[in-house]
Coordinates of C-alpha atoms in Angstrom, one line a residue:
M277 CA 72.5 251.4 184.3
K278 CA 71.7 255.0 184.4
I279 CA 68.3 255.8 182.9
L280 CA 67.0 259.3 182.2
Y281 CA 63.2 259.7 182.1
F282 CA 61.4 262.6 180.3
S283 CA 57.7 263.1 181.0
D284 CA 55.1 265.9 180.8
T285 CA 53.5 264.5 183.9
F286 CA 54.7 263.0 187.2
L287 CA 54.0 262.9 190.9
P288 CA 52.5 264.6 192.9
K289 CA 50.0 264.6 190.0
I290 CA 48.3 261.2 190.1
D291 CA 47.7 259.5 186.7
G292 CA 48.5 256.2 185.0
V293 CA 51.7 257.5 183.4
A294 CA 53.1 258.8 186.7
I295 CA 52.2 255.6 188.6
S296 CA 53.8 253.4 185.9
M297 CA 57.0 255.5 185.9
R298 CA 57.2 255.4 189.7
N299 CA 56.6 251.6 189.9
F300 CA 59.2 250.7 187.3
A301 CA 61.8 253.2 188.6
E302 CA 61.4 252.1 192.2
A303 CA 61.6 248.4 191.3
L304 CA 64.6 248.8 189.1
A305 CA 66.3 251.1 191.7
E306 CA 66.1 248.2 194.1
R307 CA 68.2 246.2 191.6
G308 CA 70.9 248.9 191.7
H309 CA 69.9 251.0 188.6
E310 CA 69.9 254.8 188.9
F311 CA 67.2 257.2 187.6
L312 CA 67.0 260.9 186.8
I313 CA 63.4 262.0 186.0
C314 CA 62.9 265.3 184.1
C315 CA 59.3 266.4 184.7
P316 CA 57.1 269.5 185.3
R317 CA 57.3 271.7 188.4
Y318 CA 53.9 271.8 190.1
G319 CA 54.7 273.8 193.3
E320 CA 53.0 272.5 196.4
G321 CA 53.8 268.8 197.0
D322 CA 56.9 268.8 194.7
F323 CA 59.9 266.7 195.8
D324 CA 63.3 266.0 194.3
R325 CA 64.3 262.6 195.5
M326 CA 62.7 259.1 195.8
G327 CA 65.3 257.1 197.8
D328 CA 69.0 257.0 197.1
H329 CA 68.8 256.0 193.4
I330 CA 66.0 258.2 192.0
R331 CA 66.5 262.0 191.6
L332 CA 64.1 264.5 190.0
E333 CA 64.8 267.6 187.9
R334 CA 61.8 269.8 187.7
F335 CA 61.1 272.3 184.9
R336 CA 59.0 275.5 184.9
S337 CA 55.7 275.1 183.2
G338 CA 52.3 276.7 182.4
Y339 CA 49.1 274.9 181.8
L340 CA 46.6 274.3 179.0
P341 CA 43.6 276.6 179.4
S342 CA 41.1 273.8 178.4
Y343 CA 42.7 271.3 180.9
P344 CA 44.7 273.0 183.7
D345 CA 46.2 269.6 184.8
I346 CA 48.0 269.3 181.5
K347 CA 51.4 271.1 181.9
V348 CA 53.1 272.9 179.1
V349 CA 56.8 272.7 180.0
L350 CA 59.0 275.7 179.1
P351 CA 62.1 274.9 177.1
S352 CA 65.4 274.8 179.1
P353 CA 68.2 273.4 176.8
S354 CA 70.9 274.5 179.2
K355 CA 69.3 272.7 182.1
I356 CA 68.8 269.6 180.0
K357 CA 72.4 269.8 178.8
R358 CA 73.7 270.2 182.4
A359 CA 71.5 267.2 183.6
I360 CA 72.9 265.0 180.9
K361 CA 76.5 266.0 181.5
E362 CA 76.2 265.4 185.2
F363 CA 74.2 262.2 185.1
Q364 CA 75.8 260.6 182.0
P365 CA 72.8 258.4 181.1
D366 CA 73.1 255.0 179.4
L367 CA 69.6 255.3 178.1
V368 CA 66.8 257.9 177.7
H369 CA 63.2 256.8 178.2
I370 CA 60.5 259.1 176.8
H371 CA 57.1 258.7 178.5
T372 CA 55.0 261.4 176.9
P373 CA 54.8 263.0 173.4
G374 CA 54.3 266.5 174.8
L375 CA 57.0 269.2 174.9
M376 CA 59.0 267.4 177.6
G377 CA 59.1 264.3 175.3
V378 CA 60.2 266.5 172.4
Y379 CA 63.0 268.0 174.4
G380 CA 64.1 264.6 175.5
I381 CA 64.2 263.0 172.0
N382 CA 66.0 266.1 170.7
A383 CA 68.6 265.6 173.4
T384 CA 69.1 261.9 172.5
E385 CA 69.9 262.9 168.9
K386 CA 72.1 265.7 169.8
Y387 CA 74.2 263.7 172.3
G388 CA 73.9 260.3 170.7
I389 CA 72.1 258.5 173.5
P390 CA 70.0 255.3 172.9
S391 CA 66.3 256.0 173.4
I392 CA 63.0 254.2 174.2
G393 CA 59.5 255.7 174.1
T394 CA 56.5 254.2 175.8
Y395 CA 53.1 254.8 174.1
H396 CA 51.2 255.4 177.4
T397 CA 48.6 257.7 176.0
L398 CA 46.7 257.9 172.7
M399 CA 47.1 261.7 172.3
S400 CA 44.9 261.7 169.2
E401 CA 42.0 260.7 171.4
Q402 CA 42.6 263.9 173.5
D403 CA 42.0 266.2 170.6
M404 CA 39.0 267.7 172.4
Y405 CA 41.3 269.7 174.6
L406 CA 42.6 271.5 171.5
S407 CA 39.1 272.5 170.4
F408 CA 38.1 276.1 170.5
Y409 CA 35.0 274.9 172.4
R410 CA 37.1 274.0 175.5
L411 CA 40.0 276.4 175.0
L412 CA 37.5 279.2 175.3
K413 CA 35.8 277.3 178.2
L414 CA 32.4 277.3 176.4
D415 CA 31.8 273.9 178.0
K416 CA 31.6 275.6 181.4
L417 CA 29.2 278.2 180.1
F418 CA 26.8 275.6 178.7
M419 CA 27.0 273.7 182.0
R420 CA 25.9 276.8 183.9
I421 CA 23.0 277.4 181.4
G422 CA 22.1 273.8 181.8
K423 CA 21.5 274.3 185.5
L424 CA 18.5 276.4 184.6
N425 CA 16.7 273.4 183.1
K426 CA 14.6 271.5 185.7
K427 CA 14.5 268.2 183.8
I428 CA 16.5 266.4 181.3
K429 CA 16.2 263.2 179.4
I430 CA 19.0 260.8 178.3
K431 CA 18.4 261.6 174.6
D432 CA 19.2 265.3 175.5
L433 CA 22.6 264.2 176.9
V434 CA 23.7 262.3 173.8
K435 CA 26.2 264.7 172.5
F436 CA 27.7 265.1 169.0
E437 CA 29.6 262.1 167.7
K438 CA 32.8 261.9 169.7
F439 CA 34.4 258.9 168.1
D440 CA 35.2 260.6 164.8
K441 CA 38.1 258.8 163.2
F442 CA 38.2 261.4 160.4
N443 CA 38.6 264.4 162.7
I444 CA 41.3 266.5 161.2
R445 CA 42.7 267.3 164.7
K446 CA 43.1 263.6 165.4
K447 CA 45.0 263.1 162.1
I448 CA 47.4 266.0 162.8
I449 CA 48.0 264.9 166.4
L450 CA 48.6 261.3 165.3
K451 CA 51.1 262.4 162.7
I452 CA 53.1 264.5 165.1
T453 CA 53.0 261.8 167.8
N454 CA 54.1 259.1 165.4
N455 CA 57.0 261.2 164.1
L456 CA 58.3 261.7 167.7
Y457 CA 58.1 258.0 168.6
D458 CA 59.7 256.9 165.3
R459 CA 62.8 258.8 166.4
C460 CA 63.2 256.4 169.3
D461 CA 65.2 253.2 168.9
L462 CA 62.4 251.1 170.4
I463 CA 58.8 251.7 171.2
I464 CA 57.1 250.1 174.2
S465 CA 53.3 249.3 174.1
P466 CA 51.5 248.3 177.3
S467 CA 49.3 245.8 175.4
H468 CA 49.3 243.6 172.3
L469 CA 46.2 245.3 170.9
I470 CA 47.8 248.7 171.1
K471 CA 50.9 247.3 169.4
K472 CA 48.7 246.2 166.5
Q473 CA 47.1 249.6 166.4
L474 CA 50.4 251.4 166.4
E475 CA 51.6 249.3 163.5
E476 CA 48.4 250.1 161.6
F477 CA 49.1 253.8 162.4
G478 CA 52.3 253.4 160.4
L479 CA 55.0 253.4 163.1
K480 CA 58.2 252.0 161.6
K481 CA 60.3 251.3 164.7
P482 CA 60.1 247.9 166.5
V483 CA 57.4 247.7 169.2
A484 CA 57.9 245.6 172.4
V485 CA 54.9 244.8 174.6
I486 CA 55.4 245.3 178.3
S487 CA 52.4 245.6 180.6
N488 CA 52.4 248.4 183.1
G489 CA 52.1 245.6 185.7
L490 CA 50.5 245.5 189.1
D491 CA 51.6 244.5 192.5
L492 CA 49.2 241.6 193.1
S493 CA 50.2 241.4 196.8
Q494 CA 48.4 244.7 197.2
F495 CA 45.6 244.5 194.7
K496 CA 44.0 241.1 195.5
G497 CA 40.7 239.6 196.1
S498 CA 38.8 236.3 196.1
P499 CA 36.0 234.9 194.0
K500 CA 32.8 237.0 194.5
T501 CA 29.2 236.1 194.6
L502 CA 26.3 238.3 193.5
S503 CA 24.9 240.8 195.9
E504 CA 21.2 241.6 196.2
S505 CA 22.1 245.3 196.1
P506 CA 24.9 245.5 193.6
K507 CA 27.5 248.2 194.0
L508 CA 28.9 249.4 190.7
L509 CA 32.3 251.2 190.5
H510 CA 34.1 253.6 188.2
V511 CA 37.7 254.8 189.1
G512 CA 40.0 257.2 187.4
R513 CA 40.7 260.8 186.4
I514 CA 37.3 262.5 185.9
S515 CA 38.3 264.0 182.6
Y516 CA 36.2 264.4 179.5
E517 CA 38.0 261.8 177.4
K518 CA 37.1 259.1 180.0
N519 CA 33.4 259.4 179.0
C520 CA 32.1 259.1 182.5
D521 CA 28.9 260.9 181.3
V522 CA 28.2 257.8 179.3
I523 CA 28.4 255.6 182.4
I524 CA 25.9 257.9 184.2
N525 CA 23.5 257.7 181.3
S526 CA 23.8 253.9 181.3
F527 CA 23.3 253.8 185.1
K528 CA 20.0 255.6 184.6
L529 CA 18.8 252.6 182.6
I530 CA 20.4 250.0 184.9
I531 CA 18.5 251.2 188.0
E532 CA 15.2 251.0 186.0
K533 CA 15.8 247.3 185.9
I534 CA 17.7 246.9 189.3
P535 CA 16.4 249.7 191.6
S536 CA 18.7 248.6 194.5
A537 CA 21.9 249.2 192.5
T538 CA 24.2 252.0 193.4
L539 CA 27.2 253.6 191.5
T540 CA 30.3 255.0 193.1
I541 CA 32.6 257.3 191.1
I542 CA 36.1 257.6 192.6
G543 CA 38.4 260.3 191.3
D544 CA 38.7 264.0 190.6
G545 CA 39.1 266.1 187.5
P546 CA 37.7 268.8 185.2
A547 CA 34.5 267.0 184.3
L548 CA 33.4 266.3 187.9
A549 CA 31.2 269.3 188.3
S550 CA 29.3 268.6 185.0
L551 CA 28.8 265.0 186.0
K552 CA 27.1 266.0 189.3
V553 CA 24.8 268.3 187.4
Q554 CA 24.0 265.5 185.0
A555 CA 23.1 263.1 187.8
Q556 CA 20.8 265.6 189.3
K557 CA 19.0 266.3 186.0
L558 CA 18.5 262.6 185.5
G559 CA 17.1 262.3 189.0
I560 CA 19.6 259.6 190.0
D561 CA 22.0 261.6 192.2
Q562 CA 20.8 259.8 195.4
A563 CA 22.0 256.5 194.0
I564 CA 25.4 257.9 192.9
T565 CA 28.3 258.7 195.2
F566 CA 31.1 261.0 194.1
T567 CA 34.0 260.4 196.5
G568 CA 36.5 262.8 194.9
F569 CA 40.2 262.0 195.1
I570 CA 41.2 258.9 197.2
D571 CA 44.9 258.3 197.9
R572 CA 46.2 255.5 195.8
A573 CA 47.6 253.7 198.9
E574 CA 44.0 253.3 200.0
L575 CA 42.6 252.0 196.7
P576 CA 43.4 248.3 197.4
N577 CA 41.0 248.6 200.4
H578 CA 38.1 249.9 198.2
Y579 CA 37.9 247.7 195.2
P580 CA 36.9 244.5 197.1
N581 CA 33.9 246.4 198.5
Y582 CA 32.2 246.6 195.1
D583 CA 30.6 244.1 192.7
L584 CA 31.3 245.3 189.2
F585 CA 33.5 247.8 187.3
L586 CA 32.3 250.0 184.6
T587 CA 34.3 252.1 182.0
A588 CA 33.3 253.8 178.8
S589 CA 36.8 255.2 178.1
T590 CA 37.8 254.9 174.4
M591 CA 41.4 255.8 174.7
E592 CA 43.0 253.3 177.1
T593 CA 46.5 251.9 176.1
Q594 CA 46.0 249.5 179.0
G595 CA 43.8 250.8 181.7
L596 CA 45.4 250.5 185.1
V597 CA 42.2 250.9 187.1
I598 CA 40.6 248.1 185.0
L599 CA 43.5 245.9 185.8
E600 CA 43.2 246.8 189.5
S601 CA 39.6 246.0 189.6
V602 CA 39.8 242.6 187.9
A603 CA 42.8 241.7 190.2
C604 CA 40.3 242.2 193.1
G605 CA 37.9 239.8 191.5
L606 CA 35.4 242.2 189.9
P607 CA 33.7 241.4 186.6
A608 CA 33.7 244.4 184.3
V609 CA 31.9 246.0 181.4
G610 CA 33.9 248.1 179.0
V611 CA 33.8 249.3 175.4
D612 CA 35.3 247.9 172.2
S613 CA 38.2 250.4 171.9
F614 CA 42.0 249.9 171.9
A615 CA 43.3 247.9 174.8
I616 CA 40.2 247.3 176.9
P617 CA 39.3 243.9 175.4
E618 CA 42.7 242.7 176.5
L619 CA 41.6 243.0 180.2
V620 CA 37.8 242.6 179.7
H621 CA 37.4 239.4 177.8
D622 CA 33.9 239.4 176.2
G623 CA 31.8 236.6 177.7
V624 CA 34.6 235.5 180.0
N625 CA 35.1 238.0 182.8
G626 CA 32.6 240.6 181.6
F627 CA 31.2 242.1 178.4
I628 CA 32.5 244.5 175.7
A629 CA 29.9 247.0 174.5
K630 CA 29.9 249.4 171.6
P631 CA 31.6 252.8 172.3
F632 CA 29.2 255.5 173.4
D633 CA 26.3 253.1 173.3
V634 CA 24.4 253.8 176.5
R635 CA 21.8 251.1 176.1
D636 CA 24.3 248.4 175.1
I637 CA 26.5 249.1 178.2
A638 CA 23.4 249.1 180.5
E639 CA 21.9 245.9 179.0
K640 CA 25.2 244.0 179.3
T641 CA 25.6 245.1 182.9
V642 CA 22.1 244.0 183.8
R643 CA 22.8 240.6 182.2
I644 CA 25.6 240.0 184.6
L645 CA 23.7 241.3 187.6
E646 CA 20.7 239.1 187.0
D647 CA 22.7 235.9 186.6
P648 CA 24.4 234.7 189.8
A649 CA 26.1 231.8 188.0
M650 CA 27.5 234.0 185.3
Y651 CA 28.6 236.6 187.8
A652 CA 30.5 234.0 189.9
S653 CA 32.2 232.6 186.8
F654 CA 33.2 236.1 185.6
S655 CA 34.7 236.9 189.0
K656 CA 36.9 233.8 189.0
E657 CA 38.1 234.6 185.4
S658 CA 39.0 238.2 186.4
L659 CA 41.4 236.8 189.0
K660 CA 43.0 234.5 186.4
I661 CA 43.4 237.2 183.8
S662 CA 45.2 239.5 186.3
Q663 CA 47.9 236.9 186.9
S664 CA 49.6 237.6 183.6
H665 CA 50.3 241.2 184.7
E666 CA 52.2 240.5 187.9
M667 CA 54.7 243.3 188.4
K668 CA 57.9 241.4 188.9
A669 CA 57.6 239.7 185.5
C670 CA 57.0 243.1 183.9
V671 CA 60.1 244.6 185.6
D672 CA 62.2 241.7 184.5
R673 CA 61.1 242.3 180.9
M674 CA 61.7 246.1 181.2
E675 CA 65.2 245.5 182.5
E676 CA 66.0 243.1 179.6
V677 CA 64.8 245.7 177.1
Y678 CA 66.8 248.5 178.8
R679 CA 70.0 246.4 178.5
S680 CA 69.5 245.6 174.9
V681 CA 68.8 249.2 173.8
A682 CA 71.6 250.6 176.1
D683 CA 74.1 248.3 174.4
Q684 CA 73.8 250.4 171.2
K685 CA 77.0 252.3 172.0
N686 CA 78.4 255.1 169.9
K687 CA 75.0 256.1 168.5
K688 CA 75.4 258.6 165.7
K689 CA 74.7 262.2 166.7
K690 CA 72.3 264.3 164.7
R691 CA 72.1 268.0 164.1
S692 CA 68.7 269.4 163.4
I693 CA 66.9 272.8 163.2
L694 CA 65.0 271.9 166.4
N695 CA 68.2 271.1 168.3
T696 CA 69.7 274.4 167.1
I697 CA 66.6 276.3 168.3
F698 CA 66.5 274.5 171.7
S699 CA 70.2 275.4 172.2
L700 CA 69.5 279.1 172.2
D701 CA 69.6 279.6 175.9
P702 CA 73.2 280.6 176.7
F703 CA 72.5 282.0 180.1
G704 CA 70.1 279.3 181.3
I705 CA 67.3 281.8 181.9
M706 CA 64.6 279.4 180.8
G707 CA 65.3 276.9 183.7

């Protein structure tokens, strides 16, 4: 088969979507399938091939002022038309609901190509990047002002209610995103819990569950025993929606009970500077290590060095770093939001806390770290839970889904106002 990917993010930018796309494309390319990936142009570090069966078509893009890592891809209908004409895809797979995803789904309707969309990211939970507060970069101003304060207490860091289900921006983003995915022939969810959530959101198209998967020959560990000086870990993009500030606030309470504990935060992103200031104000910066970015190829060597994984993210459709940590035998504490309980089984391999509840996260972490028998049991269960996400089985399932959707031959073409607008580039000047 020939599969055409559309995504608003890809390598060399490292995130869960890019890693999932790469893993599936490389595994399926080994089985003889061909891929063309339409994605943003980043500049330094860009490449246009990944082996003999995977080619990339990069598109000019700008960036969102409130989050420079989010690319806004400029329309290039002539470039997309040329790519489709030359590649002749059997199937189009939409990986993001941004502009690249919109261009992709418009193309499938215009040219009558079967389509799949993976719900990698809950865009409604990233509405903060569309707020005037961050678009005008007032968050950075307040961070600078905050440096003038000598001391700060946890209660001073408890911000406005983030988990606002009635936020009008969330509703608008959710409606736009659902409309795009409902134009696909099939939707893929990385977890059963997200599938249930999508159906509650009102998506009408069928939803197949396929885990992002993990190469368990790389990420592996053995049953762990409790350390006298427990080393806690958080891994991922250090962006605002990951709520790493909540983890730092919780850690302040954890070391009051277990003074020998340390916290390592692996990753880079727009919230990193504010987190370092937060740690200093709380007086716990000596117990926290910010490593910055670590190459993904090195991560399997890091997880086994730690004792417990922490996350306060409320927008995970699966949570690749959580899966990696439990595959290495780490118990985990997460929050009751979307797909996290599918990897962190409450009372089995860790605990589930209330979202944004600093004290609840801290207390449940301390419970594990003060009970060697519980800790050992949780570690063994983490290893068991990871087994159901083995990469080969996920690739088999994806290939099966690709074949079933690609078999929808002679799909009816559609004409729409958007397709007409995106066709107004006769000289290809937007490429």
